[in-house]
JSON list of C-alpha atoms in Angstrom, two decimals:
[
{"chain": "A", "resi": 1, "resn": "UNK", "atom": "CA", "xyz": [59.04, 70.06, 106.21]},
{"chain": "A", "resi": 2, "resn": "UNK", "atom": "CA", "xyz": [59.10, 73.55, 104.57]},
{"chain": "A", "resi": 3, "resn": "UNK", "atom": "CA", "xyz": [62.76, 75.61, 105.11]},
{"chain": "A", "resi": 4, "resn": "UNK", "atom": "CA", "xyz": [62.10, 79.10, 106.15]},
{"chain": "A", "resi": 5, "resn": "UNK", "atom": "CA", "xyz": [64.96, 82.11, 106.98]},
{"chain": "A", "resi": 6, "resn": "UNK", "atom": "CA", "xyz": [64.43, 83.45, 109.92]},
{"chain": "A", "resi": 7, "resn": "UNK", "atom": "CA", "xyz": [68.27, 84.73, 109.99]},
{"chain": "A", "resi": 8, "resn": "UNK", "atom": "CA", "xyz": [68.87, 88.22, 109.78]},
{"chain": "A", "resi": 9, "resn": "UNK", "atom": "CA", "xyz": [70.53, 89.62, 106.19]},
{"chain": "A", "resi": 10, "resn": "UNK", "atom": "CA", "xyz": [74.19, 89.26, 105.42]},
{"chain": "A", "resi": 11, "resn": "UNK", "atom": "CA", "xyz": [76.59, 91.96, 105.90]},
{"chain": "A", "resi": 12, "resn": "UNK", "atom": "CA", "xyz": [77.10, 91.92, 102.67]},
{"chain": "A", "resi": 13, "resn": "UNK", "atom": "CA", "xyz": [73.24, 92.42, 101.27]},
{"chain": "A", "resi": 14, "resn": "UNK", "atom": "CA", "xyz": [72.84, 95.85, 102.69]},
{"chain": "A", "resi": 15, "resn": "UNK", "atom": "CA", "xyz": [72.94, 99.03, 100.64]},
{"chain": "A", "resi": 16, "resn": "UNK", "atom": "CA", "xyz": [76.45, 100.18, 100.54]},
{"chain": "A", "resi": 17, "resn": "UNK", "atom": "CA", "xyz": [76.98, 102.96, 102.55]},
{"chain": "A", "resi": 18, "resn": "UNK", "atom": "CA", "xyz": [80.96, 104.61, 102.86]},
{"chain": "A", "resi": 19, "resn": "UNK", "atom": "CA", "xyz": [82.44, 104.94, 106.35]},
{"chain": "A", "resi": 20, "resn": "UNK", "atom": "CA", "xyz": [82.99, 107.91, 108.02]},
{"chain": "A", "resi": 21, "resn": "UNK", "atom": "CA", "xyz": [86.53, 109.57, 107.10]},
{"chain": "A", "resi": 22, "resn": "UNK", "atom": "CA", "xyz": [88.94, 110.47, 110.79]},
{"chain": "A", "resi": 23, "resn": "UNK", "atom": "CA", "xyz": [91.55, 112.93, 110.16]},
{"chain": "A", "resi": 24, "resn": "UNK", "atom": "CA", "xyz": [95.04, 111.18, 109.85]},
{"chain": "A", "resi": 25, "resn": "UNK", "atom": "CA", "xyz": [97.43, 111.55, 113.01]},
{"chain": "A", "resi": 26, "resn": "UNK", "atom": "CA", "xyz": [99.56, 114.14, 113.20]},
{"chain": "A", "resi": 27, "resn": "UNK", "atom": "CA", "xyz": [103.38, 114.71, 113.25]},
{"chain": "A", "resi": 28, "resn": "UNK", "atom": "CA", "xyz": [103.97, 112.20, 110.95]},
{"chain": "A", "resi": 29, "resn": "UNK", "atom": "CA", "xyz": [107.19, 112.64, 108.24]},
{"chain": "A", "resi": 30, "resn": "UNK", "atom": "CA", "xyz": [105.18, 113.99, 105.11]},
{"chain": "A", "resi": 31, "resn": "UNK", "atom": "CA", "xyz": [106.04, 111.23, 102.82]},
{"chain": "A", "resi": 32, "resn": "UNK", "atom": "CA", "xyz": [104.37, 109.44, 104.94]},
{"chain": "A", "resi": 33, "resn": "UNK", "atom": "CA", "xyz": [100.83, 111.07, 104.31]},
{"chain": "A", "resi": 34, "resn": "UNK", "atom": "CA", "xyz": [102.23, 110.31, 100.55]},
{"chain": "A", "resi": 35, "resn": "UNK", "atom": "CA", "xyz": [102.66, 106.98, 101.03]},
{"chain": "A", "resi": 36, "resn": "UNK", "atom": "CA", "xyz": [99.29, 105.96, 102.59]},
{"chain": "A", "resi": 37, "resn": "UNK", "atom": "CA", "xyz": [97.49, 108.12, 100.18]},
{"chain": "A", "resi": 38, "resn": "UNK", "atom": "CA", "xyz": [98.85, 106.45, 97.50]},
{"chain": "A", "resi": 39, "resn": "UNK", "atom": "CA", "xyz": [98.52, 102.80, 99.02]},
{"chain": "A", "resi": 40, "resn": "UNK", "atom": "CA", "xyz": [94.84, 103.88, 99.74]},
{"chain": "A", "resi": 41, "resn": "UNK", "atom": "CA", "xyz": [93.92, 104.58, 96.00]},
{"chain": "A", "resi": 42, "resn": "UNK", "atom": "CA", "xyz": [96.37, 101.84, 94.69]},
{"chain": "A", "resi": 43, "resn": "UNK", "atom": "CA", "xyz": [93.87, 99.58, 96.63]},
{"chain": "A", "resi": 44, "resn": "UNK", "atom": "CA", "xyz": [90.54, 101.36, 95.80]},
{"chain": "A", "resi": 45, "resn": "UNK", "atom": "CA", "xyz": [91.70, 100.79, 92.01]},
{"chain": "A", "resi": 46, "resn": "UNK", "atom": "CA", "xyz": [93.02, 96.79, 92.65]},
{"chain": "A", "resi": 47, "resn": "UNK", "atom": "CA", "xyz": [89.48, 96.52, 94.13]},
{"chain": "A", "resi": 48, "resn": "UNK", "atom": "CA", "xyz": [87.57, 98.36, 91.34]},
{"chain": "A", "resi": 49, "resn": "UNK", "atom": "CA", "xyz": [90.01, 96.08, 88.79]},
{"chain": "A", "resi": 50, "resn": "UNK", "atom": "CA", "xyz": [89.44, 93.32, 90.07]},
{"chain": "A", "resi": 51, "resn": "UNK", "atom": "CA", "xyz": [85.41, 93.99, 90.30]},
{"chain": "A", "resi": 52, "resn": "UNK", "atom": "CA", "xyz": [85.15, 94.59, 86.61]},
{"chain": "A", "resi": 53, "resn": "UNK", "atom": "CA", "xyz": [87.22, 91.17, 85.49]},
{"chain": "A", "resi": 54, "resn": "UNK", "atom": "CA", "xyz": [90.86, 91.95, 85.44]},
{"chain": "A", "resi": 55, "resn": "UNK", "atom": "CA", "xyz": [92.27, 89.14, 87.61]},
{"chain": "A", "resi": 56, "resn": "UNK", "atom": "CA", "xyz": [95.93, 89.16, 86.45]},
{"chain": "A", "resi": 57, "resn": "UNK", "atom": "CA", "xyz": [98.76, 92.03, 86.98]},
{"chain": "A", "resi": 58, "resn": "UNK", "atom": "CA", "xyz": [99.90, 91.41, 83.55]},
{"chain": "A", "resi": 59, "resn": "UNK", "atom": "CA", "xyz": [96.44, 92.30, 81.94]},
{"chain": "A", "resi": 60, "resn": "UNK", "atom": "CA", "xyz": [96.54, 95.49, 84.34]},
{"chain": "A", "resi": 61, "resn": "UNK", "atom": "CA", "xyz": [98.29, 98.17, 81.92]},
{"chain": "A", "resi": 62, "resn": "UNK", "atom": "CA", "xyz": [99.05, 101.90, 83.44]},
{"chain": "A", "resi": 63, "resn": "UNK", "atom": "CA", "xyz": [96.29, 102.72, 80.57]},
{"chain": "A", "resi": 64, "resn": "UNK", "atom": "CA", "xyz": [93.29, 100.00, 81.91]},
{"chain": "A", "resi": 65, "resn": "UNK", "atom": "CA", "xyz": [94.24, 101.63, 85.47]},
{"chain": "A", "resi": 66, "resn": "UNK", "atom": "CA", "xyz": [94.11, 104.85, 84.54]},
{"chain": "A", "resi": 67, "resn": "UNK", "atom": "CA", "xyz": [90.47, 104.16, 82.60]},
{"chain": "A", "resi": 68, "resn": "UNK", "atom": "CA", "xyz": [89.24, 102.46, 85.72]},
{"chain": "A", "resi": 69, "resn": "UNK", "atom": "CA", "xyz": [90.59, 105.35, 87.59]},
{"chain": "A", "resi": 70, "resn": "UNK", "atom": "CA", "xyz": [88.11, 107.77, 85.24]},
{"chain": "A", "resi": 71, "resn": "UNK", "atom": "CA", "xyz": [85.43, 105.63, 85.90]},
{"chain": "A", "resi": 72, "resn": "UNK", "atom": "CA", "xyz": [84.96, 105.47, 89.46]},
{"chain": "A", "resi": 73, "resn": "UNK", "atom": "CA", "xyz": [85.81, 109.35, 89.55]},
{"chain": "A", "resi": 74, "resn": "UNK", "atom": "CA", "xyz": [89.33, 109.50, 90.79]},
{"chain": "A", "resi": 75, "resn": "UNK", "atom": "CA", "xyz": [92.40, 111.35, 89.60]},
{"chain": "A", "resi": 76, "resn": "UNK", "atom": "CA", "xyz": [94.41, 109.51, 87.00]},
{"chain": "A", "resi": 77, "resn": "UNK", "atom": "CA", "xyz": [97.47, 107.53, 89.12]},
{"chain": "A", "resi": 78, "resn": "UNK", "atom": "CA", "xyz": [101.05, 108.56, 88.41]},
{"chain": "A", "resi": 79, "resn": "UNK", "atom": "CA", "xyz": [103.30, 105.62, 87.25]},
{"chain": "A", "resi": 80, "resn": "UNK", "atom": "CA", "xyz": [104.33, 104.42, 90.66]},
{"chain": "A", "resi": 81, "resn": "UNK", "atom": "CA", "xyz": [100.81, 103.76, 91.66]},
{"chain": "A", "resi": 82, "resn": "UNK", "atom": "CA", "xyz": [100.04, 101.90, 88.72]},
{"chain": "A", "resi": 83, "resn": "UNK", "atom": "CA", "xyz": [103.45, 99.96, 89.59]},
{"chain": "A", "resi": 84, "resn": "UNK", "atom": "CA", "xyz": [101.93, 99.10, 93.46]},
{"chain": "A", "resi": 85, "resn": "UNK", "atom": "CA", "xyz": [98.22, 98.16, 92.05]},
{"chain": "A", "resi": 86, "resn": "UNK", "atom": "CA", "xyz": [99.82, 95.58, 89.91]},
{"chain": "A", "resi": 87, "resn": "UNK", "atom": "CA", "xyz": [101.57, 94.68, 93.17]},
{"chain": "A", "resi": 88, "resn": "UNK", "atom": "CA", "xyz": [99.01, 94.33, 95.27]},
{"chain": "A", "resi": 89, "resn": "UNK", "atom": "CA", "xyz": [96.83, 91.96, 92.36]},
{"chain": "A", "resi": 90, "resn": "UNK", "atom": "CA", "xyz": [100.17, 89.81, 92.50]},
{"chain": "A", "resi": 91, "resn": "UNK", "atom": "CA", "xyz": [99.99, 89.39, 96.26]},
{"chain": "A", "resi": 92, "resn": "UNK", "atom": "CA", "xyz": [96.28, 88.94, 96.59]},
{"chain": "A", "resi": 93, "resn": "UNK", "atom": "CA", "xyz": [96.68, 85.54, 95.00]}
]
């Protein structure tokens, strides 16, 4: 008896598309804004880490962040960042 797929595509199959950016809320403290921002790109670069084969914190150096942060087109990350992506690897786990 031949198997055919008649289920639709995975989520995961479909071109990638980005989703659309909302404004962040107002009145917030501004170290706030600081703090998300920088949680935001400490994941985008755990992610992009993690995508190109760095599975371990302690084989993420600030300088293999701050290539991966050149490659994907983003800003090089200050010190602290580099500090909360090696977190967030750690905790992942």
């Amino acid at each position: 008896m031949p198997v055919t797929a008649t289920a639709a595509p995975a989520l995961f199959d479909l071109p990638y598309a980005p989703l659309a950016k909302r404004p962040l809320p107002a009145g917030r403290p501004r170290d706030w804004y600081i703090t998300h921002n920088r949680r935001l790109k400490a994941m985008r670069l755990a992610i992009a880490l993690l995508d190109s084969g760095v599975y371990l914190p302690q084989h993420a150096h600030n300088r293999r962040i701050r290539a991966t942060a050149e490659l994907i087109g983003i800003r090089p990350p200050s010190d602290t960042t580099c500090h909360m992506v090696r977190t967030l690897m750690r905790y992942a786990r």
